[in-house]
């Protein structure tokens, strides 16, 4: 039996159930894909009981499909959980716009104790047997990985649902909305960024106080239709081809990644920002292409948030631009913005200078204009001028104060999201900025100003990062035309 031709449905959008247009990067019938970096990673998914979804797909559908597949490929009962795990990942990839590959490490080291796949309860031998059997019986398209010893790098095996497996998805009416990505609500990491076990004891009890708000916020997100509307060419340029300066393309948005967790550092007074949903991982310029319940969105963010938070901690309301430093003036504003924010996050003065150098190297526009500013001869006097300008908060700079400020800004984001949920308004958090349907721009602004007053004790102005999506802006442009 030959494989059906790939079909692209114009106007399809990320978030729509079972819309999975393939991208035309290969000639008809040629399965050798040109770019294997275009993938999602193996992850854990479970099922959720959503009333409206059960009319389309039943919760037992996955088990029925796996039972059918197992009967064909003949793997033993000890592989049931691993087979279900892999089939779930292939289904989620199939329901991701662009139908990306699933990256499956096939080396034993990836399944060793302490590794992520071991924590997901996957075993090397099981995965190897299942992938081989799925390939043999034409359930998957497979591209073998490799390791280049000379370069010290390689690529793990990529797999993707082939015609026989997609036929099973359709036959058993699997519904992407009954799948959810498994993740803890609260994560605590040590100074080396390794996860700390908080499943029991005092740390677990402390973590639970963050649960009610997270559960409420995630419930709000599950009830909204959140989509990213891109053409096929736009999808390819962002999620298949690596952007300038990047080694790999961005990870395609996972339709199941719509829930938040809070991630803290060392203790619950540091960090705490919200992570998890796919809209945090897409390029920032694509966020204006998101729709919520069919509406275009606006994104508001706090102006100079962390410098203003530091000033408020000293009882001072900052009223001027913190990034214009004399005698350097406005032409150097971009560079001093990088320097001040590096100073807030770095642990010492040398760390600040190194962070500035790295920031210049990574930003082609900064490098073109300020490459000569990477030397200590420029950085040291510039840092002194920065500290003089910000004498009221200079004692906080170069001390790693950023993690404490993240706790404040994440509490502000929580305040906004919970407040707007109470008004029936879905809101997406991107750390110090928030996104809502454009009809609720005013409500978001009021909620953000109130959060700053309640949490930080002062006024922190906000600005619209998407004026072209604003209802007022749209009306103004139409009238002008």
GROMACS .gro file of C-alpha atoms in nm:
model
  481
    1UNK     CA    1   0.000   0.000   0.000
    2UNK     CA    2   0.144   0.339  -0.095
    3UNK     CA    3   0.151   0.634   0.137
    4UNK     CA    4  -0.107   0.909   0.073
    5UNK     CA    5   0.023   1.240  -0.062
    6UNK     CA    6   0.099   1.513   0.191
    7UNK     CA    7  -0.162   1.786   0.205
    8UNK     CA    8  -0.124   2.141   0.332
    9UNK     CA    9  -0.441   2.317   0.436
   10UNK     CA   10  -0.395   2.697   0.395
   11UNK     CA   11  -0.495   2.897   0.698
   12UNK     CA   12  -0.448   2.612   0.944
   13UNK     CA   13  -0.333   2.729   1.284
   14UNK     CA   14  -0.147   2.594   1.583
   15UNK     CA   15  -0.394   2.492   1.851
   16UNK     CA   16  -0.663   2.360   1.619
   17UNK     CA   17  -0.735   1.991   1.692
   18UNK     CA   18  -0.617   1.741   1.432
   19UNK     CA   19  -0.512   2.001   1.176
   20UNK     CA   20  -0.171   1.871   1.075
   21UNK     CA   21  -0.056   2.002   0.737
   22UNK     CA   22   0.277   1.859   0.630
   23UNK     CA   23   0.528   2.104   0.487
   24UNK     CA   24   0.648   2.065   0.130
   25UNK     CA   25   1.023   2.041   0.176
   26UNK     CA   26   1.064   1.724  -0.028
   27UNK     CA   27   0.960   1.608  -0.371
   28UNK     CA   28   0.651   1.391  -0.402
   29UNK     CA   29   0.726   1.044  -0.267
   30UNK     CA   30   1.071   1.143  -0.137
   31UNK     CA   31   1.081   1.084   0.240
   32UNK     CA   32   1.439   1.203   0.292
   33UNK     CA   33   1.369   1.522   0.481
   34UNK     CA   34   1.609   1.810   0.430
   35UNK     CA   35   1.622   1.934   0.787
   36UNK     CA   36   1.612   1.691   1.077
   37UNK     CA   37   1.656   1.967   1.338
   38UNK     CA   38   1.286   2.028   1.289
   39UNK     CA   39   1.154   1.827   1.584
   40UNK     CA   40   0.999   1.808   1.930
   41UNK     CA   41   1.150   1.613   2.218
   42UNK     CA   42   1.007   1.308   2.394
   43UNK     CA   43   0.779   1.411   2.678
   44UNK     CA   44   0.518   1.266   2.914
   45UNK     CA   45   0.149   1.305   2.832
   46UNK     CA   46  -0.160   1.195   3.017
   47UNK     CA   47  -0.531   1.215   2.941
   48UNK     CA   48  -0.779   1.465   3.079
   49UNK     CA   49  -1.156   1.434   3.092
   50UNK     CA   50  -1.302   1.733   2.908
   51UNK     CA   51  -1.676   1.706   2.853
   52UNK     CA   52  -1.694   1.879   2.515
   53UNK     CA   53  -1.405   1.669   2.379
   54UNK     CA   54  -1.562   1.337   2.469
   55UNK     CA   55  -1.826   1.395   2.205
   56UNK     CA   56  -1.550   1.370   1.944
   57UNK     CA   57  -1.291   1.141   2.097
   58UNK     CA   58  -1.318   0.901   2.389
   59UNK     CA   59  -1.053   0.855   2.657
   60UNK     CA   60  -1.007   0.487   2.571
   61UNK     CA   61  -0.915   0.572   2.212
   62UNK     CA   62  -0.540   0.571   2.281
   63UNK     CA   63  -0.557   0.233   2.452
   64UNK     CA   64  -0.758   0.093   2.162
   65UNK     CA   65  -0.506   0.224   1.908
   66UNK     CA   66  -0.207   0.094   2.108
   67UNK     CA   67  -0.372  -0.249   2.141
   68UNK     CA   68  -0.421  -0.260   1.764
   69UNK     CA   69  -0.060  -0.156   1.696
   70UNK     CA   70   0.079  -0.402   1.949
   71UNK     CA   71  -0.108  -0.685   1.782
   72UNK     CA   72   0.066  -0.606   1.454
   73UNK     CA   73   0.423  -0.536   1.570
   74UNK     CA   74   0.426  -0.815   1.830
   75UNK     CA   75   0.614  -0.651   2.119
   76UNK     CA   76   0.580  -0.814   2.463
   77UNK     CA   77   0.349  -0.698   2.742
   78UNK     CA   78   0.645  -0.556   2.936
   79UNK     CA   79   0.667  -0.289   2.666
   80UNK     CA   80   0.307  -0.169   2.699
   81UNK     CA   81   0.384   0.154   2.885
   82UNK     CA   82   0.678   0.244   2.662
   83UNK     CA   83   0.473   0.178   2.347
   84UNK     CA   84   0.190   0.394   2.478
   85UNK     CA   85   0.446   0.665   2.563
   86UNK     CA   86   0.598   0.668   2.214
   87UNK     CA   87   0.263   0.652   2.034
   88UNK     CA   88   0.140   0.946   2.245
   89UNK     CA   89   0.443   1.151   2.141
   90UNK     CA   90   0.394   1.064   1.775
   91UNK     CA   91   0.029   1.166   1.797
   92UNK     CA   92   0.111   1.500   1.961
   93UNK     CA   93   0.372   1.567   1.689
   94UNK     CA   94   0.114   1.477   1.422
   95UNK     CA   95  -0.125   1.731   1.579
   96UNK     CA   96   0.145   1.999   1.581
   97UNK     CA   97   0.128   2.228   1.280
   98UNK     CA   98   0.400   2.123   1.037
   99UNK     CA   99   0.403   1.761   1.161
  100UNK     CA  100   0.757   1.774   1.309
  101UNK     CA  101   0.976   1.477   1.393
  102UNK     CA  102   1.008   1.334   1.743
  103UNK     CA  103   1.371   1.315   1.860
  104UNK     CA  104   1.438   0.974   2.016
  105UNK     CA  105   1.786   0.921   2.167
  106UNK     CA  106   1.902   0.567   2.087
  107UNK     CA  107   2.220   0.562   2.297
  108UNK     CA  108   2.228   0.386   2.635
  109UNK     CA  109   2.375   0.691   2.812
  110UNK     CA  110   2.052   0.887   2.761
  111UNK     CA  111   1.861   0.632   2.970
  112UNK     CA  112   2.106   0.613   3.261
  113UNK     CA  113   2.002   0.699   3.615
  114UNK     CA  114   1.979   1.073   3.665
  115UNK     CA  115   1.902   1.143   3.298
  116UNK     CA  116   1.568   1.293   3.189
  117UNK     CA  117   1.454   0.982   3.001
  118UNK     CA  118   1.524   0.764   3.306
  119UNK     CA  119   1.305   0.997   3.512
  120UNK     CA  120   1.033   0.945   3.251
  121UNK     CA  121   1.063   0.569   3.321
  122UNK     CA  122   1.193   0.485   2.975
  123UNK     CA  123   1.444   0.203   2.926
  124UNK     CA  124   1.694   0.180   2.644
  125UNK     CA  125   1.613  -0.178   2.541
  126UNK     CA  126   1.237  -0.117   2.535
  127UNK     CA  127   1.263   0.197   2.325
  128UNK     CA  128   1.506   0.030   2.085
  129UNK     CA  129   1.273  -0.270   2.034
  130UNK     CA  130   0.962  -0.058   1.989
  131UNK     CA  131   1.118   0.188   1.742
  132UNK     CA  132   1.261  -0.101   1.536
  133UNK     CA  133   0.924  -0.282   1.530
  134UNK     CA  134   0.731   0.035   1.437
  135UNK     CA  135   0.973   0.098   1.151
  136UNK     CA  136   0.955  -0.261   1.028
  137UNK     CA  137   0.576  -0.252   1.007
  138UNK     CA  138   0.561   0.091   0.840
  139UNK     CA  139   0.414   0.278   1.136
  140UNK     CA  140   0.691   0.538   1.138
  141UNK     CA  141   0.930   0.727   0.915
  142UNK     CA  142   1.278   0.696   1.070
  143UNK     CA  143   1.606   0.881   1.019
  144UNK     CA  144   1.897   0.728   1.210
  145UNK     CA  145   2.110   0.946   1.434
  146UNK     CA  146   2.488   0.973   1.426
  147UNK     CA  147   2.785   1.099   1.625
  148UNK     CA  148   3.080   1.281   1.469
  149UNK     CA  149   3.380   1.203   1.693
  150UNK     CA  150   3.594   1.472   1.530
  151UNK     CA  151   3.342   1.747   1.596
  152UNK     CA  152   3.229   1.601   1.927
  153UNK     CA  153   2.862   1.632   1.837
  154UNK     CA  154   2.588   1.450   1.653
  155UNK     CA  155   2.217   1.410   1.607
  156UNK     CA  156   1.980   1.164   1.770
  157UNK     CA  157   1.734   0.952   1.576
  158UNK     CA  158   1.422   1.126   1.444
  159UNK     CA  159   1.089   0.950   1.393
  160UNK     CA  160   0.751   1.060   1.262
  161UNK     CA  161   0.411   0.891   1.216
  162UNK     CA  162   0.380   0.724   0.876
  163UNK     CA  163   0.058   0.640   0.689
  164UNK     CA  164  -0.023   0.328   0.891
  165UNK     CA  165   0.000   0.505   1.226
  166UNK     CA  166  -0.190   0.815   1.115
  167UNK     CA  167  -0.457   0.578   0.988
  168UNK     CA  168  -0.486   0.437   1.342
  169UNK     CA  169  -0.515   0.789   1.485
  170UNK     CA  170  -0.805   0.860   1.252
  171UNK     CA  171  -0.969   0.518   1.294
  172UNK     CA  172  -0.984   0.548   1.673
  173UNK     CA  173  -1.070   0.922   1.671
  174UNK     CA  174  -0.790   1.038   1.901
  175UNK     CA  175  -0.849   1.397   2.010
  176UNK     CA  176  -0.556   1.623   2.096
  177UNK     CA  177  -0.766   1.816   2.347
  178UNK     CA  178  -0.792   1.511   2.571
  179UNK     CA  179  -0.409   1.504   2.598
  180UNK     CA  180  -0.213   1.714   2.845
  181UNK     CA  181   0.160   1.753   2.900
  182UNK     CA  182   0.261   1.620   3.241
  183UNK     CA  183   0.460   1.865   3.453
  184UNK     CA  184   0.480   1.957   3.824
  185UNK     CA  185   0.312   2.282   3.925
  186UNK     CA  186   0.618   2.398   4.120
  187UNK     CA  187   0.986   2.336   4.051
  188UNK     CA  188   1.276   2.419   4.285
  189UNK     CA  189   1.635   2.414   4.154
  190UNK     CA  190   1.967   2.428   4.337
  191UNK     CA  191   2.258   2.662   4.262
  192UNK     CA  192   2.369   2.426   3.983
  193UNK     CA  193   2.020   2.436   3.823
  194UNK     CA  194   1.948   2.075   3.919
  195UNK     CA  195   1.599   1.995   4.041
  196UNK     CA  196   1.549   1.951   4.416
  197UNK     CA  197   1.308   1.680   4.531
  198UNK     CA  198   1.005   1.861   4.676
  199UNK     CA  199   0.761   1.570   4.682
  200UNK     CA  200   0.761   1.544   5.063
  201UNK     CA  201   0.851   1.732   5.381
  202UNK     CA  202   0.875   2.104   5.447
  203UNK     CA  203   0.964   2.197   5.089
  204UNK     CA  204   0.655   2.014   4.959
  205UNK     CA  205   0.432   2.189   5.211
  206UNK     CA  206   0.571   2.529   5.112
  207UNK     CA  207   0.523   2.453   4.743
  208UNK     CA  208   0.152   2.380   4.792
  209UNK     CA  209   0.075   2.743   4.873
  210UNK     CA  210   0.143   2.828   4.510
  211UNK     CA  211  -0.087   2.553   4.377
  212UNK     CA  212  -0.434   2.718   4.399
  213UNK     CA  213  -0.342   3.015   4.179
  214UNK     CA  214  -0.161   2.793   3.925
  215UNK     CA  215  -0.455   2.553   3.905
  216UNK     CA  216  -0.694   2.844   3.855
  217UNK     CA  217  -0.478   3.003   3.584
  218UNK     CA  218  -0.429   2.674   3.399
  219UNK     CA  219  -0.803   2.608   3.411
  220UNK     CA  220  -0.854   2.944   3.241
  221UNK     CA  221  -0.608   2.853   2.965
  222UNK     CA  222  -0.769   2.514   2.899
  223UNK     CA  223  -1.099   2.689   2.837
  224UNK     CA  224  -0.957   2.928   2.575
  225UNK     CA  225  -0.878   2.876   2.206
  226UNK     CA  226  -0.519   2.997   2.176
  227UNK     CA  227  -0.376   2.976   1.826
  228UNK     CA  228  -0.077   3.094   1.626
  229UNK     CA  229  -0.181   3.183   1.272
  230UNK     CA  230   0.101   3.144   1.022
  231UNK     CA  231   0.128   3.066   0.652
  232UNK     CA  232   0.328   2.763   0.542
  233UNK     CA  233   0.620   2.984   0.435
  234UNK     CA  234   0.620   3.167   0.770
  235UNK     CA  235   0.617   2.837   0.955
  236UNK     CA  236   0.914   2.709   0.754
  237UNK     CA  237   1.115   3.029   0.805
  238UNK     CA  238   1.075   3.011   1.182
  239UNK     CA  239   1.039   2.645   1.282
  240UNK     CA  240   1.215   2.449   1.007
  241UNK     CA  241   1.500   2.679   0.905
  242UNK     CA  242   1.727   2.820   1.176
  243UNK     CA  243   1.709   3.197   1.213
  244UNK     CA  244   2.019   3.408   1.158
  245UNK     CA  245   2.266   3.353   1.439
  246UNK     CA  246   2.091   3.037   1.562
  247UNK     CA  247   2.227   2.682   1.527
  248UNK     CA  248   1.883   2.520   1.521
  249UNK     CA  249   1.531   2.632   1.429
  250UNK     CA  250   1.282   2.715   1.701
  251UNK     CA  251   1.088   2.422   1.846
  252UNK     CA  252   0.741   2.400   1.685
  253UNK     CA  253   0.468   2.500   1.934
  254UNK     CA  254   0.337   2.196   2.118
  255UNK     CA  255  -0.047   2.200   2.124
  256UNK     CA  256  -0.042   2.031   2.467
  257UNK     CA  257   0.196   2.285   2.622
  258UNK     CA  258  -0.065   2.529   2.755
  259UNK     CA  259  -0.014   2.500   3.133
  260UNK     CA  260   0.212   2.701   3.364
  261UNK     CA  261   0.448   2.594   3.638
  262UNK     CA  262   0.654   2.820   3.866
  263UNK     CA  263   1.028   2.766   3.881
  264UNK     CA  264   1.220   2.881   4.192
  265UNK     CA  265   1.594   2.900   4.259
  266UNK     CA  266   1.749   2.758   4.578
  267UNK     CA  267   1.451   2.871   4.789
  268UNK     CA  268   1.103   3.011   4.739
  269UNK     CA  269   1.218   3.372   4.775
  270UNK     CA  270   1.422   3.365   4.453
  271UNK     CA  271   1.289   3.318   4.101
  272UNK     CA  272   0.935   3.189   4.079
  273UNK     CA  273   0.864   3.291   3.722
  274UNK     CA  274   0.596   3.118   3.516
  275UNK     CA  275   0.716   2.871   3.250
  276UNK     CA  276   0.569   2.603   3.026
  277UNK     CA  277   0.330   2.721   2.751
  278UNK     CA  278   0.434   2.722   2.386
  279UNK     CA  279   0.380   3.098   2.343
  280UNK     CA  280   0.682   3.165   2.564
  281UNK     CA  281   0.912   2.973   2.329
  282UNK     CA  282   0.824   3.129   1.995
  283UNK     CA  283   1.019   3.426   1.852
  284UNK     CA  284   0.888   3.745   2.014
  285UNK     CA  285   0.793   3.902   1.680
  286UNK     CA  286   0.550   3.614   1.616
  287UNK     CA  287   0.348   3.675   1.931
  288UNK     CA  288   0.143   3.936   1.745
  289UNK     CA  289   0.013   3.648   1.528
  290UNK     CA  290  -0.151   3.479   1.826
  291UNK     CA  291  -0.529   3.483   1.853
  292UNK     CA  292  -0.732   3.413   2.167
  293UNK     CA  293  -1.088   3.296   2.110
  294UNK     CA  294  -1.057   3.432   1.757
  295UNK     CA  295  -0.945   3.784   1.859
  296UNK     CA  296  -0.610   3.946   1.775
  297UNK     CA  297  -0.400   4.013   2.083
  298UNK     CA  298  -0.213   4.300   2.243
  299UNK     CA  299   0.095   4.262   2.462
  300UNK     CA  300   0.163   4.511   2.740
  301UNK     CA  301   0.484   4.515   2.940
  302UNK     CA  302   0.624   4.708   3.234
  303UNK     CA  303   0.873   4.978   3.138
  304UNK     CA  304   1.222   4.929   3.289
  305UNK     CA  305   1.072   4.684   3.537
  306UNK     CA  306   1.370   4.564   3.742
  307UNK     CA  307   1.539   4.907   3.779
  308UNK     CA  308   1.205   5.052   3.893
  309UNK     CA  309   1.154   4.765   4.139
  310UNK     CA  310   1.496   4.834   4.291
  311UNK     CA  311   1.418   5.203   4.328
  312UNK     CA  312   1.082   5.122   4.490
  313UNK     CA  313   1.264   4.893   4.735
  314UNK     CA  314   1.456   5.206   4.842
  315UNK     CA  315   1.134   5.409   4.870
  316UNK     CA  316   1.201   5.607   4.551
  317UNK     CA  317   0.970   5.647   4.252
  318UNK     CA  318   1.191   5.647   3.941
  319UNK     CA  319   1.072   5.920   3.705
  320UNK     CA  320   1.342   5.929   3.435
  321UNK     CA  321   1.486   5.694   3.176
  322UNK     CA  322   1.728   5.466   3.364
  323UNK     CA  323   1.924   5.378   3.049
  324UNK     CA  324   2.038   5.725   2.937
  325UNK     CA  325   2.374   5.783   3.106
  326UNK     CA  326   2.578   6.101   3.085
  327UNK     CA  327   2.817   6.192   2.934
  328UNK     CA  328   2.745   5.912   2.683
  329UNK     CA  329   2.392   6.021   2.590
  330UNK     CA  330   2.107   5.862   2.389
  331UNK     CA  331   2.324   5.693   2.119
  332UNK     CA  332   2.449   5.451   2.386
  333UNK     CA  333   2.109   5.382   2.542
  334UNK     CA  334   2.084   5.026   2.403
  335UNK     CA  335   2.424   4.941   2.545
  336UNK     CA  336   2.351   5.085   2.890
  337UNK     CA  337   2.019   4.898   2.899
  338UNK     CA  338   2.219   4.578   2.853
  339UNK     CA  339   2.472   4.689   3.114
  340UNK     CA  340   2.218   4.786   3.382
  341UNK     CA  341   2.016   4.466   3.344
  342UNK     CA  342   2.339   4.264   3.348
  343UNK     CA  343   2.437   4.450   3.664
  344UNK     CA  344   2.109   4.353   3.828
  345UNK     CA  345   2.155   3.984   3.745
  346UNK     CA  346   2.532   3.926   3.765
  347UNK     CA  347   2.701   3.827   4.092
  348UNK     CA  348   2.996   4.071   4.066
  349UNK     CA  349   3.148   4.348   3.853
  350UNK     CA  350   3.353   4.107   3.640
  351UNK     CA  351   3.037   3.906   3.577
  352UNK     CA  352   2.868   4.225   3.458
  353UNK     CA  353   3.146   4.301   3.210
  354UNK     CA  354   3.142   3.945   3.079
  355UNK     CA  355   2.763   3.953   3.042
  356UNK     CA  356   2.787   4.278   2.844
  357UNK     CA  357   3.053   4.130   2.617
  358UNK     CA  358   2.840   3.822   2.555
  359UNK     CA  359   2.534   4.036   2.492
  360UNK     CA  360   2.718   4.242   2.231
  361UNK     CA  361   2.851   3.930   2.058
  362UNK     CA  362   2.506   3.771   2.035
  363UNK     CA  363   2.332   4.083   1.901
  364UNK     CA  364   2.448   4.162   1.547
  365UNK     CA  365   2.314   4.520   1.566
  366UNK     CA  366   2.493   4.590   1.895
  367UNK     CA  367   2.812   4.431   1.765
  368UNK     CA  368   2.804   4.645   1.451
  369UNK     CA  369   2.774   4.966   1.654
  370UNK     CA  370   2.959   4.890   1.977
  371UNK     CA  371   3.219   4.617   1.919
  372UNK     CA  372   3.490   4.854   2.047
  373UNK     CA  373   3.301   4.881   2.378
  374UNK     CA  374   3.382   4.519   2.468
  375UNK     CA  375   3.723   4.617   2.606
  376UNK     CA  376   3.780   4.688   2.975
  377UNK     CA  377   3.917   5.031   2.881
  378UNK     CA  378   3.562   5.128   2.787
  379UNK     CA  379   3.359   4.900   3.015
  380UNK     CA  380   3.515   5.000   3.349
  381UNK     CA  381   3.458   5.378   3.324
  382UNK     CA  382   3.115   5.316   3.170
  383UNK     CA  383   3.023   5.094   3.466
  384UNK     CA  384   3.143   5.363   3.707
  385UNK     CA  385   2.923   5.620   3.529
  386UNK     CA  386   2.630   5.378   3.551
  387UNK     CA  387   2.676   5.330   3.926
  388UNK     CA  388   2.704   5.708   3.976
  389UNK     CA  389   2.382   5.766   3.784
  390UNK     CA  390   2.206   5.502   3.995
  391UNK     CA  391   2.369   5.575   4.331
  392UNK     CA  392   2.045   5.504   4.528
  393UNK     CA  393   2.048   5.141   4.408
  394UNK     CA  394   2.422   5.096   4.338
  395UNK     CA  395   2.462   4.866   4.639
  396UNK     CA  396   2.231   4.612   4.469
  397UNK     CA  397   2.422   4.604   4.140
  398UNK     CA  398   2.659   4.314   4.082
  399UNK     CA  399   2.505   4.116   4.369
  400UNK     CA  400   2.271   3.881   4.183
  401UNK     CA  401   1.964   4.078   4.293
  402UNK     CA  402   1.776   3.973   3.980
  403UNK     CA  403   1.646   3.647   4.130
  404UNK     CA  404   1.478   3.833   4.417
  405UNK     CA  405   1.325   4.072   4.167
  406UNK     CA  406   1.196   3.777   3.964
  407UNK     CA  407   1.000   3.668   4.270
  408UNK     CA  408   0.838   4.013   4.277
  409UNK     CA  409   0.764   4.031   3.905
  410UNK     CA  410   0.624   3.676   3.903
  411UNK     CA  411   0.394   3.763   4.195
  412UNK     CA  412   0.280   4.065   3.993
  413UNK     CA  413   0.209   3.842   3.692
  414UNK     CA  414   0.012   3.602   3.914
  415UNK     CA  415  -0.189   3.892   4.054
  416UNK     CA  416  -0.280   4.008   3.701
  417UNK     CA  417  -0.370   3.663   3.570
  418UNK     CA  418  -0.588   3.573   3.869
  419UNK     CA  419  -0.755   3.915   3.866
  420UNK     CA  420  -0.842   3.898   3.496
  421UNK     CA  421  -0.961   3.538   3.524
  422UNK     CA  422  -1.212   3.667   3.777
  423UNK     CA  423  -1.341   3.898   3.501
  424UNK     CA  424  -1.358   3.613   3.250
  425UNK     CA  425  -1.057   3.743   3.056
  426UNK     CA  426  -0.794   3.490   2.937
  427UNK     CA  427  -0.439   3.622   2.975
  428UNK     CA  428  -0.101   3.482   2.869
  429UNK     CA  429   0.205   3.568   3.076
  430UNK     CA  430   0.550   3.625   2.920
  431UNK     CA  431   0.737   3.708   3.244
  432UNK     CA  432   0.722   4.091   3.266
  433UNK     CA  433   0.469   4.127   2.983
  434UNK     CA  434   0.117   3.992   2.942
  435UNK     CA  435  -0.108   3.920   2.645
  436UNK     CA  436  -0.488   3.946   2.616
  437UNK     CA  437  -0.747   3.970   2.336
  438UNK     CA  438  -0.722   4.325   2.206
  439UNK     CA  439  -1.075   4.408   2.323
  440UNK     CA  440  -0.944   4.386   2.681
  441UNK     CA  441  -0.640   4.614   2.646
  442UNK     CA  442  -0.771   4.867   2.898
  443UNK     CA  443  -0.859   4.597   3.154
  444UNK     CA  444  -0.507   4.454   3.126
  445UNK     CA  445  -0.345   4.795   3.175
  446UNK     CA  446  -0.553   4.862   3.487
  447UNK     CA  447  -0.474   4.517   3.629
  448UNK     CA  448  -0.099   4.562   3.570
  449UNK     CA  449  -0.093   4.903   3.736
  450UNK     CA  450  -0.286   4.763   4.032
  451UNK     CA  451  -0.048   4.465   4.062
  452UNK     CA  452   0.251   4.702   4.077
  453UNK     CA  453   0.084   4.904   4.351
  454UNK     CA  454  -0.013   4.598   4.559
  455UNK     CA  455   0.303   4.388   4.516
  456UNK     CA  456   0.579   4.649   4.465
  457UNK     CA  457   0.424   4.945   4.643
  458UNK     CA  458   0.441   5.201   4.365
  459UNK     CA  459   0.368   5.302   4.009
  460UNK     CA  460   0.534   5.117   3.722
  461UNK     CA  461   0.414   5.242   3.380
  462UNK     CA  462   0.320   4.996   3.106
  463UNK     CA  463   0.346   5.021   2.729
  464UNK     CA  464   0.183   4.842   2.435
  465UNK     CA  465   0.432   4.627   2.243
  466UNK     CA  466   0.177   4.558   1.967
  467UNK     CA  467   0.023   4.896   1.877
  468UNK     CA  468  -0.066   4.763   1.533
  469UNK     CA  469  -0.303   4.512   1.701
  470UNK     CA  470  -0.467   4.766   1.928
  471UNK     CA  471  -0.837   4.826   1.865
  472UNK     CA  472  -0.774   5.200   1.874
  473UNK     CA  473  -0.477   5.165   1.642
  474UNK     CA  474  -0.674   4.955   1.395
  475UNK     CA  475  -0.960   5.209   1.387
  476UNK     CA  476  -0.713   5.496   1.348
  477UNK     CA  477  -0.541   5.326   1.053
  478UNK     CA  478  -0.874   5.251   0.882
  479UNK     CA  479  -0.991   5.612   0.923
  480UNK     CA  480  -0.659   5.746   0.796
  481UNK     CA  481  -0.685   5.528   0.486
   0.00000   0.00000   0.00000
